[in-house]
Structures are given as structure tokens and as C-alpha cells.
Amino acid sequence: MNMIKKYIKDHKKLIIFSLFLIVFVAGCSSPRNADGTVDKEQLIFLSTPYLKSIGDGWFNIFVWPMAQMINWVATFSDAGVGIIVTTIIVNVITAAFTIKQQAQTQKMQMIQGEQAKIQAKYEGKTDQASKMRMSQELQMLYKKHDINPMGSIVTLFIQLPIMIGIYQACMRASSVYTGSFFGIDLTMTPQAAIGEMEIPVIVIFLLMAVMQFVSFKIPQILAKRRNEKNRKIKKYAQPEKKGMAGNMNMMMYVSVAMMVFLGFSWPLGMTFYLLVSSCVRVIQNIVIDKFFIKD
């Protein structure tokens, strides 16, 4: 039992992230029939009333506005531009509510060395008094840097319905089903594109995979650069590499692998959304690092 408790404590973030990923994937049901064709009854047109959409399921509270935004922008250009504009707007709105939590997440990466020093100080001490002192010192460290350790979890819960909603919007917007992006069919899957040698589709899929990795890696790079700039990296940070840093890397690799695996059989419209959103996250992390994190 103690081993189980220790494992849960050491891998708490990884476990929470895994549950989050499972819920996200479960919510990302595709509006397609068993034979792979699109279920046209689930498509959202510009003429689809809001109340009718809500009647098909409560989650359409999130889906309908985003699908209609894609459809509306597509009337002036094409579905691909609609996805780009909608993704940027949704990310900006989400950032307004989560930017403090995201900044704290990046700060957590910056203080890994100081955390490791405190944990090393009490390593091997299992008495209750030592555990309480370690907990108090960690809380003082978080307070010093204005960090809420649960902030990243709050961010996940805020972003989860938005992520599922925009996924469904990209899959159900009629403009995506009937439209294209500079002549590229947004309903084609990368899997089918390989067989038909549709190079533009394959290129977009590969770019999505690369940018997904970059978007997860960039916070670590920014934190390392800031630590080196401030000369805060110490030898005592090394023991933490197998703990927190190892968990973060595992989360990153699992997430990227999952997105690539799912994206291989998803219509290009969704792959295109993942590409755009990962580019937006990279820019967002750079902005947070520059303007919202003080040395």
C-alpha cells in the first residue's frame, strides 16, 4: 500500500494528465458512420438554429458557436482560413482566463532545482515531523515565486471542454465538409493521402507532428534559458531529472504520439486545427515568458 501511495505521489501529474488525455480522446467522437462516411445529420450549417443544435446534446453549447464561426469566415475565403481564424480567437479567449496558470506552470519548471534541493535535504527521512518541515519549505518556495501547484490542473479543466468543442466544430462545420484550403480536400485523411500520394496532405500532417512536439518542448527550453541567464542551475538539480522532469518528458512524448496516431486517421480539417493550435501555443508560451514571468 505504501508503495502505491508513493507511486501516486511521485507520478501525480502524469496520472492526472493521462486521465485528461483519456477524457479528451473519449470526447473526440467523430461524426462519421460505421463505414467511415460523414453523418450529414450531425453537420452544422449557417442555417442551423442554435436551439436545434442544443437539442441534439448539451455539449453543442460549445460546438455550435465555433462551427458557425468557421462557416462564417469560410464565406469570405475558405474553410482552412475559417479554422485558422477560429483557432486563434478561441486560443486568445482561453488565454485570457488561463494565462496566470500557464505562467505558473512555466515557473514550476524554473524552480525544479530549488525543489530538488529541499527534497534532497529530507531524503530518507520518513518521520512525520520531517515530512511536515519539507512540505512547509516547499510551500514557502511556492509562495516566494507566487506559484499555485494546482494551477496547471485548473488550466486543464478550463481547456478541456474548449478543446473537445473545437475538435467537434472542425469535424461538423459544413464548410469543412464541403470546402477546402487552397484546393486541398479537408475531408481526406493522411492515411488515404499516402495511398493516393497527395503530397500537400502528407506535408501538413508531418508539420502537425513536428509542431506538436515543439509546442510541448518550448516551455522547457524557455525555462532552461531563463535559468542559465539567471545562473540558477545547480548540481543539486540533477536528482530531479529522473523525477519531475522525467514525468514531464513522458507526458510530452505520450501526448505527441497520441496526436500523431489519431491524426493519421482523422480528416485533414482536424489535423489542420492541431497544426494551427500548436503554432499558437508556441507564440503564447514565448509571450508569457517575455511579459508575464519576472526574473
mmCIF file of C-alpha atoms in Angstrom:
data_model
loop_
_atom_site.group_PDB
_atom_site.id
_atom_site.type_symbol
_atom_site.label_atom_id
_atom_site.label_comp_id
_atom_site.label_asym_id
_atom_site.label_seq_id
_atom_site.Cartn_x
_atom_site.Cartn_y
_atom_site.Cartn_z
ATOM 1 C CA MET A 1 0.000 0.000 0.000
ATOM 2 C CA ASN A 2 2.847 2.380 0.864
ATOM 3 C CA MET A 3 4.468 1.649 -2.495
ATOM 4 C CA ILE A 4 1.202 2.511 -4.267
ATOM 5 C CA LYS A 5 0.875 5.771 -2.321
ATOM 6 C CA LYS A 6 4.476 6.678 -3.116
ATOM 7 C CA TYR A 7 3.972 5.926 -6.820
ATOM 8 C CA ILE A 8 0.820 8.083 -6.932
ATOM 9 C CA LYS A 9 2.597 10.911 -5.127
ATOM 10 C CA ASP A 10 5.663 10.763 -7.407
ATOM 11 C CA HIS A 11 3.614 10.485 -10.601
ATOM 12 C CA LYS A 12 0.608 12.630 -9.678
ATOM 13 C CA LYS A 13 0.895 14.958 -12.661
ATOM 14 C CA LEU A 14 1.419 12.100 -15.087
ATOM 15 C CA ILE A 15 -1.678 10.298 -13.749
ATOM 16 C CA ILE A 16 -3.820 13.445 -13.967
ATOM 17 C CA PHE A 17 -2.532 14.143 -17.472
ATOM 18 C CA SER A 18 -3.313 10.577 -18.549
ATOM 19 C CA LEU A 19 -6.886 10.886 -17.249
ATOM 20 C CA PHE A 20 -7.205 14.215 -19.044
ATOM 21 C CA LEU A 21 -5.984 12.639 -22.286
ATOM 22 C CA ILE A 22 -8.418 9.727 -21.933
ATOM 23 C CA VAL A 23 -11.350 12.115 -21.403
ATOM 24 C CA PHE A 24 -10.228 14.233 -24.369
ATOM 25 C CA VAL A 25 -9.971 11.254 -26.696
ATOM 26 C CA ALA A 26 -13.294 9.873 -25.440
ATOM 27 C CA GLY A 27 -14.931 13.214 -26.152
ATOM 28 C CA CYS A 28 -13.449 13.390 -29.633
ATOM 29 C CA SER A 29 -16.001 11.108 -31.234
ATOM 30 C CA SER A 30 -16.184 11.622 -34.963
ATOM 31 C CA PRO A 31 -19.496 12.475 -36.686
ATOM 32 C CA ARG A 32 -18.979 9.579 -39.077
ATOM 33 C CA ASN A 33 -20.956 6.450 -39.832
ATOM 34 C CA ALA A 34 -19.604 2.933 -39.321
ATOM 35 C CA ASP A 35 -18.463 2.827 -42.966
ATOM 36 C CA GLY A 36 -16.360 5.961 -42.471
ATOM 37 C CA THR A 37 -18.671 8.339 -44.352
ATOM 38 C CA VAL A 38 -19.707 11.607 -42.722
ATOM 39 C CA ASP A 39 -23.020 11.587 -40.868
ATOM 40 C CA LYS A 40 -24.640 14.567 -42.581
ATOM 41 C CA GLU A 41 -27.310 14.817 -39.886
ATOM 42 C CA GLN A 42 -24.620 15.968 -37.441
ATOM 43 C CA LEU A 43 -23.243 18.685 -39.717
ATOM 44 C CA ILE A 44 -23.771 22.292 -38.609
ATOM 45 C CA PHE A 45 -24.750 24.713 -41.378
ATOM 46 C CA LEU A 46 -25.039 28.501 -41.221
ATOM 47 C CA SER A 47 -28.788 27.945 -41.262
ATOM 48 C CA THR A 48 -28.727 25.512 -38.307
ATOM 49 C CA PRO A 49 -30.584 27.174 -35.385
ATOM 50 C CA TYR A 50 -28.816 27.371 -32.042
ATOM 51 C CA LEU A 51 -31.722 25.817 -30.132
ATOM 52 C CA LYS A 52 -31.933 22.876 -32.545
ATOM 53 C CA SER A 53 -28.227 22.235 -32.104
ATOM 54 C CA ILE A 54 -28.544 22.347 -28.302
ATOM 55 C CA GLY A 55 -31.421 19.886 -28.551
ATOM 56 C CA ASP A 56 -29.015 17.362 -30.088
ATOM 57 C CA GLY A 57 -26.825 17.433 -26.960
ATOM 58 C CA TRP A 58 -25.756 19.856 -24.219
ATOM 59 C CA PHE A 59 -22.138 19.908 -25.377
ATOM 60 C CA ASN A 60 -23.228 21.743 -28.518
ATOM 61 C CA ILE A 61 -23.249 24.828 -26.288
ATOM 62 C CA PHE A 62 -19.521 24.918 -27.092
ATOM 63 C CA VAL A 63 -19.601 23.343 -30.550
ATOM 64 C CA TRP A 64 -22.256 25.441 -32.311
ATOM 65 C CA PRO A 65 -20.604 28.904 -31.896
ATOM 66 C CA MET A 66 -17.206 27.662 -33.074
ATOM 67 C CA ALA A 67 -18.634 25.713 -36.017
ATOM 68 C CA GLN A 68 -20.629 28.765 -37.077
ATOM 69 C CA MET A 69 -17.543 30.966 -36.835
ATOM 70 C CA ILE A 70 -15.700 28.586 -39.177
ATOM 71 C CA ASN A 71 -18.686 28.590 -41.551
ATOM 72 C CA TRP A 72 -18.999 32.395 -41.470
ATOM 73 C CA VAL A 73 -15.305 33.080 -42.138
ATOM 74 C CA ALA A 74 -15.365 30.457 -44.902
ATOM 75 C CA THR A 75 -17.973 32.520 -46.777
ATOM 76 C CA PHE A 76 -15.305 35.201 -47.277
ATOM 77 C CA SER A 77 -12.388 32.865 -48.041
ATOM 78 C CA ASP A 78 -12.316 29.100 -47.484
ATOM 79 C CA ALA A 79 -12.707 26.520 -44.709
ATOM 80 C CA GLY A 80 -8.974 26.414 -43.970
ATOM 81 C CA VAL A 81 -8.886 30.141 -43.238
ATOM 82 C CA GLY A 82 -12.025 29.654 -41.129
ATOM 83 C CA ILE A 83 -10.191 27.085 -38.999
ATOM 84 C CA ILE A 84 -7.165 29.394 -38.640
ATOM 85 C CA VAL A 85 -9.219 32.420 -37.556
ATOM 86 C CA THR A 86 -11.427 30.406 -35.187
ATOM 87 C CA THR A 87 -8.441 28.650 -33.601
ATOM 88 C CA ILE A 88 -6.643 31.947 -32.969
ATOM 89 C CA ILE A 89 -9.750 33.619 -31.489
ATOM 90 C CA VAL A 90 -10.540 30.633 -29.248
ATOM 91 C CA ASN A 91 -6.925 30.447 -28.010
ATOM 92 C CA VAL A 92 -6.849 34.181 -27.254
ATOM 93 C CA ILE A 93 -10.113 33.944 -25.274
ATOM 94 C CA THR A 94 -8.880 30.850 -23.408
ATOM 95 C CA ALA A 95 -5.552 32.552 -22.654
ATOM 96 C CA ALA A 96 -7.402 35.452 -21.019
ATOM 97 C CA PHE A 97 -8.709 33.021 -18.371
ATOM 98 C CA THR A 98 -5.662 30.757 -18.045
ATOM 99 C CA ILE A 99 -2.617 32.928 -18.690
ATOM 100 C CA LYS A 100 -1.791 33.249 -14.965
ATOM 101 C CA GLN A 101 -1.957 29.472 -14.518
ATOM 102 C CA GLN A 102 0.166 28.934 -17.630
ATOM 103 C CA ALA A 103 2.760 31.384 -16.347
ATOM 104 C CA GLN A 104 2.843 29.466 -13.058
ATOM 105 C CA THR A 105 3.354 26.207 -14.951
ATOM 106 C CA GLN A 106 6.424 27.690 -16.621
ATOM 107 C CA LYS A 107 7.641 28.986 -13.250
ATOM 108 C CA MET A 108 7.336 25.445 -11.851
ATOM 109 C CA GLN A 109 9.861 24.303 -14.433
ATOM 110 C CA MET A 110 12.203 27.121 -13.443
ATOM 111 C CA ILE A 111 12.288 26.174 -9.739
ATOM 112 C CA GLN A 112 12.906 22.452 -10.255
ATOM 113 C CA GLY A 113 16.440 22.850 -8.936
ATOM 114 C CA GLU A 114 15.286 24.556 -5.739
ATOM 115 C CA GLN A 115 12.636 21.875 -5.259
ATOM 116 C CA ALA A 116 15.282 19.193 -5.672
ATOM 117 C CA LYS A 117 17.466 20.864 -3.042
ATOM 118 C CA ILE A 118 14.652 20.791 -0.475
ATOM 119 C CA GLN A 119 13.721 17.197 -1.317
ATOM 120 C CA ALA A 120 17.367 16.097 -1.129
ATOM 121 C CA LYS A 121 17.624 17.730 2.311
ATOM 122 C CA TYR A 122 14.940 15.384 3.665
ATOM 123 C CA GLU A 123 15.799 12.332 1.585
ATOM 124 C CA GLY A 124 15.483 9.129 3.620
ATOM 125 C CA LYS A 125 13.639 10.861 6.472
ATOM 126 C CA THR A 126 10.258 9.191 6.899
ATOM 127 C CA ASP A 127 9.152 10.611 10.268
ATOM 128 C CA GLN A 128 6.089 12.854 10.287
ATOM 129 C CA ALA A 129 7.988 15.908 11.573
ATOM 130 C CA SER A 130 10.464 15.805 8.665
ATOM 131 C CA LYS A 131 7.648 15.382 6.157
ATOM 132 C CA MET A 132 5.855 18.409 7.603
ATOM 133 C CA ARG A 133 9.027 20.537 7.514
ATOM 134 C CA MET A 134 9.666 19.558 3.886
ATOM 135 C CA SER A 135 6.063 20.391 2.995
ATOM 136 C CA GLN A 136 6.347 23.764 4.742
ATOM 137 C CA GLU A 137 9.591 24.620 2.939
ATOM 138 C CA LEU A 138 8.070 23.677 -0.411
ATOM 139 C CA GLN A 139 5.012 25.828 0.345
ATOM 140 C CA MET A 140 7.303 28.748 1.234
ATOM 141 C CA LEU A 141 9.131 28.236 -2.066
ATOM 142 C CA TYR A 142 5.847 28.302 -3.989
ATOM 143 C CA LYS A 143 4.730 31.416 -2.097
ATOM 144 C CA LYS A 144 8.042 33.144 -2.797
ATOM 145 C CA HIS A 145 7.563 32.660 -6.533
ATOM 146 C CA ASP A 146 3.773 33.223 -6.406
ATOM 147 C CA ILE A 147 3.004 29.690 -7.598
ATOM 148 C CA ASN A 148 -0.111 27.613 -7.069
ATOM 149 C CA PRO A 149 0.945 23.951 -7.570
ATOM 150 C CA MET A 150 -2.615 23.109 -8.634
ATOM 151 C CA GLY A 151 -2.669 25.860 -11.261
ATOM 152 C CA SER A 152 -1.797 23.533 -14.135
ATOM 153 C CA ILE A 153 -4.734 21.273 -13.215
ATOM 154 C CA VAL A 154 -7.103 24.269 -13.235
ATOM 155 C CA THR A 155 -5.830 25.132 -16.709
ATOM 156 C CA LEU A 156 -6.525 21.599 -17.953
ATOM 157 C CA PHE A 157 -10.110 21.658 -16.690
ATOM 158 C CA ILE A 158 -10.758 25.030 -18.337
ATOM 159 C CA GLN A 159 -9.191 23.977 -21.629
ATOM 160 C CA LEU A 160 -10.760 20.501 -21.820
ATOM 161 C CA PRO A 161 -14.304 21.479 -22.952
ATOM 162 C CA ILE A 162 -12.841 24.085 -25.315
ATOM 163 C CA MET A 163 -10.513 21.535 -26.927
ATOM 164 C CA ILE A 164 -13.275 18.963 -27.374
ATOM 165 C CA GLY A 165 -15.633 21.679 -28.609
ATOM 166 C CA ILE A 166 -13.324 22.976 -31.322
ATOM 167 C CA TYR A 167 -12.499 19.415 -32.351
ATOM 168 C CA GLN A 168 -16.206 18.758 -32.884
ATOM 169 C CA ALA A 169 -16.594 22.134 -34.620
ATOM 170 C CA CYS A 170 -13.855 21.293 -37.124
ATOM 171 C CA MET A 171 -15.441 17.906 -37.781
ATOM 172 C CA ARG A 172 -19.037 19.130 -38.027
ATOM 173 C CA ALA A 173 -18.823 22.553 -39.706
ATOM 174 C CA SER A 174 -20.463 22.162 -43.116
ATOM 175 C CA SER A 175 -17.861 24.436 -44.722
ATOM 176 C CA VAL A 176 -15.099 21.984 -43.748
ATOM 177 C CA TYR A 177 -17.045 19.033 -45.154
ATOM 178 C CA THR A 178 -17.829 20.762 -48.464
ATOM 179 C CA GLY A 179 -14.843 23.129 -48.681
ATOM 180 C CA SER A 180 -11.076 23.089 -48.970
ATOM 181 C CA PHE A 181 -7.889 25.009 -48.184
ATOM 182 C CA PHE A 182 -6.195 26.315 -51.327
ATOM 183 C CA GLY A 183 -7.697 23.395 -53.198
ATOM 184 C CA ILE A 184 -6.718 20.769 -50.597
ATOM 185 C CA ASP A 185 -9.611 18.491 -49.581
ATOM 186 C CA LEU A 186 -10.075 18.887 -45.812
ATOM 187 C CA THR A 187 -12.066 15.639 -45.526
ATOM 188 C CA MET A 188 -9.172 13.460 -46.725
ATOM 189 C CA THR A 189 -7.213 11.555 -44.079
ATOM 190 C CA PRO A 190 -3.389 11.350 -44.062
ATOM 191 C CA GLN A 191 -3.787 7.574 -44.205
ATOM 192 C CA ALA A 192 -5.680 7.842 -47.507
ATOM 193 C CA ALA A 193 -3.314 10.555 -48.742
ATOM 194 C CA ILE A 194 -0.324 8.211 -48.530
ATOM 195 C CA GLY A 195 -2.066 5.693 -50.777
ATOM 196 C CA GLU A 196 -3.029 8.378 -53.288
ATOM 197 C CA MET A 197 0.273 10.268 -52.963
ATOM 198 C CA GLU A 198 -1.426 13.539 -52.025
ATOM 199 C CA ILE A 199 1.783 15.357 -51.057
ATOM 200 C CA PRO A 200 0.169 18.552 -49.597
ATOM 201 C CA VAL A 201 -1.900 16.461 -47.163
ATOM 202 C CA ILE A 202 1.151 14.437 -46.111
ATOM 203 C CA VAL A 203 3.199 17.628 -45.620
ATOM 204 C CA ILE A 204 0.500 19.205 -43.402
ATOM 205 C CA PHE A 205 0.341 16.005 -41.323
ATOM 206 C CA LEU A 206 4.136 15.932 -40.855
ATOM 207 C CA LEU A 207 4.199 19.639 -39.969
ATOM 208 C CA MET A 208 1.492 18.980 -37.379
ATOM 209 C CA ALA A 209 3.589 16.213 -35.790
ATOM 210 C CA VAL A 210 6.683 18.450 -35.641
ATOM 211 C CA MET A 211 4.816 21.459 -34.245
ATOM 212 C CA GLN A 212 3.048 19.326 -31.631
ATOM 213 C CA PHE A 213 6.476 18.295 -30.326
ATOM 214 C CA VAL A 214 7.816 21.867 -30.477
ATOM 215 C CA SER A 215 4.776 23.264 -28.639
ATOM 216 C CA PHE A 216 5.332 20.844 -25.741
ATOM 217 C CA LYS A 217 9.110 21.307 -25.730
ATOM 218 C CA ILE A 218 9.259 25.104 -25.905
ATOM 219 C CA PRO A 219 8.313 25.733 -22.221
ATOM 220 C CA GLN A 220 11.242 23.525 -21.130
ATOM 221 C CA ILE A 221 13.595 25.364 -23.483
ATOM 222 C CA LEU A 222 12.433 28.770 -22.230
ATOM 223 C CA ALA A 223 12.759 27.718 -18.575
ATOM 224 C CA LYS A 224 16.269 26.352 -19.158
ATOM 225 C CA ARG A 225 17.326 29.522 -20.969
ATOM 226 C CA ARG A 226 15.972 31.737 -18.195
ATOM 227 C CA ASN A 227 17.690 29.640 -15.517
ATOM 228 C CA GLU A 228 21.000 29.816 -17.379
ATOM 229 C CA LYS A 229 20.571 33.552 -17.780
ATOM 230 C CA ASN A 230 19.979 33.959 -14.054
ATOM 231 C CA ARG A 231 22.656 31.355 -13.182
ATOM 232 C CA LYS A 232 20.217 29.347 -11.065
ATOM 233 C CA ILE A 233 21.098 25.892 -12.331
ATOM 234 C CA LYS A 234 22.859 23.947 -9.572
ATOM 235 C CA LYS A 235 24.265 20.470 -9.263
ATOM 236 C CA TYR A 236 21.503 19.611 -6.818
ATOM 237 C CA ALA A 237 19.044 19.876 -9.692
ATOM 238 C CA GLN A 238 20.366 16.633 -11.140
ATOM 239 C CA PRO A 239 18.451 14.179 -8.893
ATOM 240 C CA GLU A 240 15.178 15.726 -10.052
ATOM 241 C CA LYS A 241 15.833 14.746 -13.663
ATOM 242 C CA LYS A 242 14.504 11.265 -13.026
ATOM 243 C CA GLY A 243 11.502 12.599 -11.135
ATOM 244 C CA MET A 244 9.564 15.661 -12.218
ATOM 245 C CA ALA A 245 11.491 16.239 -15.449
ATOM 246 C CA GLY A 246 11.140 12.585 -16.363
ATOM 247 C CA ASN A 247 7.376 12.741 -15.822
ATOM 248 C CA MET A 248 7.100 15.900 -17.914
ATOM 249 C CA ASN A 249 9.042 14.320 -20.760
ATOM 250 C CA MET A 250 6.871 11.213 -20.562
ATOM 251 C CA MET A 251 3.730 13.380 -20.734
ATOM 252 C CA MET A 252 5.136 15.196 -23.745
ATOM 253 C CA TYR A 253 6.053 12.044 -25.677
ATOM 254 C CA VAL A 254 2.748 10.309 -24.872
ATOM 255 C CA SER A 255 0.749 13.358 -25.943
ATOM 256 C CA VAL A 256 2.631 13.836 -29.212
ATOM 257 C CA ALA A 257 2.454 10.119 -30.023
ATOM 258 C CA MET A 258 -1.288 10.084 -29.299
ATOM 259 C CA MET A 259 -1.968 13.122 -31.511
ATOM 260 C CA VAL A 260 0.086 11.659 -34.375
ATOM 261 C CA PHE A 261 -1.616 8.267 -34.045
ATOM 262 C CA LEU A 262 -5.120 9.763 -34.011
ATOM 263 C CA GLY A 263 -4.308 12.382 -36.635
ATOM 264 C CA PHE A 264 -3.278 9.661 -39.079
ATOM 265 C CA SER A 265 -6.925 8.575 -39.429
ATOM 266 C CA TRP A 266 -8.608 11.936 -38.782
ATOM 267 C CA PRO A 267 -9.835 14.157 -41.648
ATOM 268 C CA LEU A 268 -7.305 16.816 -42.629
ATOM 269 C CA GLY A 269 -9.534 19.553 -41.196
ATOM 270 C CA MET A 270 -8.757 18.330 -37.673
ATOM 271 C CA THR A 271 -5.072 17.826 -38.463
ATOM 272 C CA PHE A 272 -5.007 21.390 -39.760
ATOM 273 C CA TYR A 273 -6.553 22.609 -36.498
ATOM 274 C CA LEU A 274 -3.887 20.761 -34.465
ATOM 275 C CA LEU A 275 -1.161 22.364 -36.602
ATOM 276 C CA VAL A 276 -2.538 25.879 -36.155
ATOM 277 C CA SER A 277 -3.210 25.455 -32.416
ATOM 278 C CA SER A 278 0.320 24.158 -31.767
ATOM 279 C CA CYS A 279 1.773 27.195 -33.589
ATOM 280 C CA VAL A 280 -0.429 29.466 -31.460
ATOM 281 C CA ARG A 281 0.766 27.693 -28.272
ATOM 282 C CA VAL A 282 4.401 28.266 -29.221
ATOM 283 C CA ILE A 283 3.776 32.000 -29.687
ATOM 284 C CA GLN A 284 1.711 32.098 -26.492
ATOM 285 C CA ASN A 285 4.476 30.475 -24.415
ATOM 286 C CA ILE A 286 7.051 32.920 -25.779
ATOM 287 C CA VAL A 287 4.778 35.869 -24.913
ATOM 288 C CA ILE A 288 4.173 34.507 -21.393
ATOM 289 C CA ASP A 289 7.910 34.013 -20.851
ATOM 290 C CA LYS A 290 8.713 37.531 -22.034
ATOM 291 C CA PHE A 291 5.947 39.559 -20.408
ATOM 292 C CA PHE A 292 4.420 37.557 -17.531
ATOM 293 C CA ILE A 293 7.397 35.916 -15.808
ATOM 294 C CA LYS A 294 9.662 38.143 -13.768
ATOM 295 C CA ASP A 295 13.290 37.233 -13.136
#
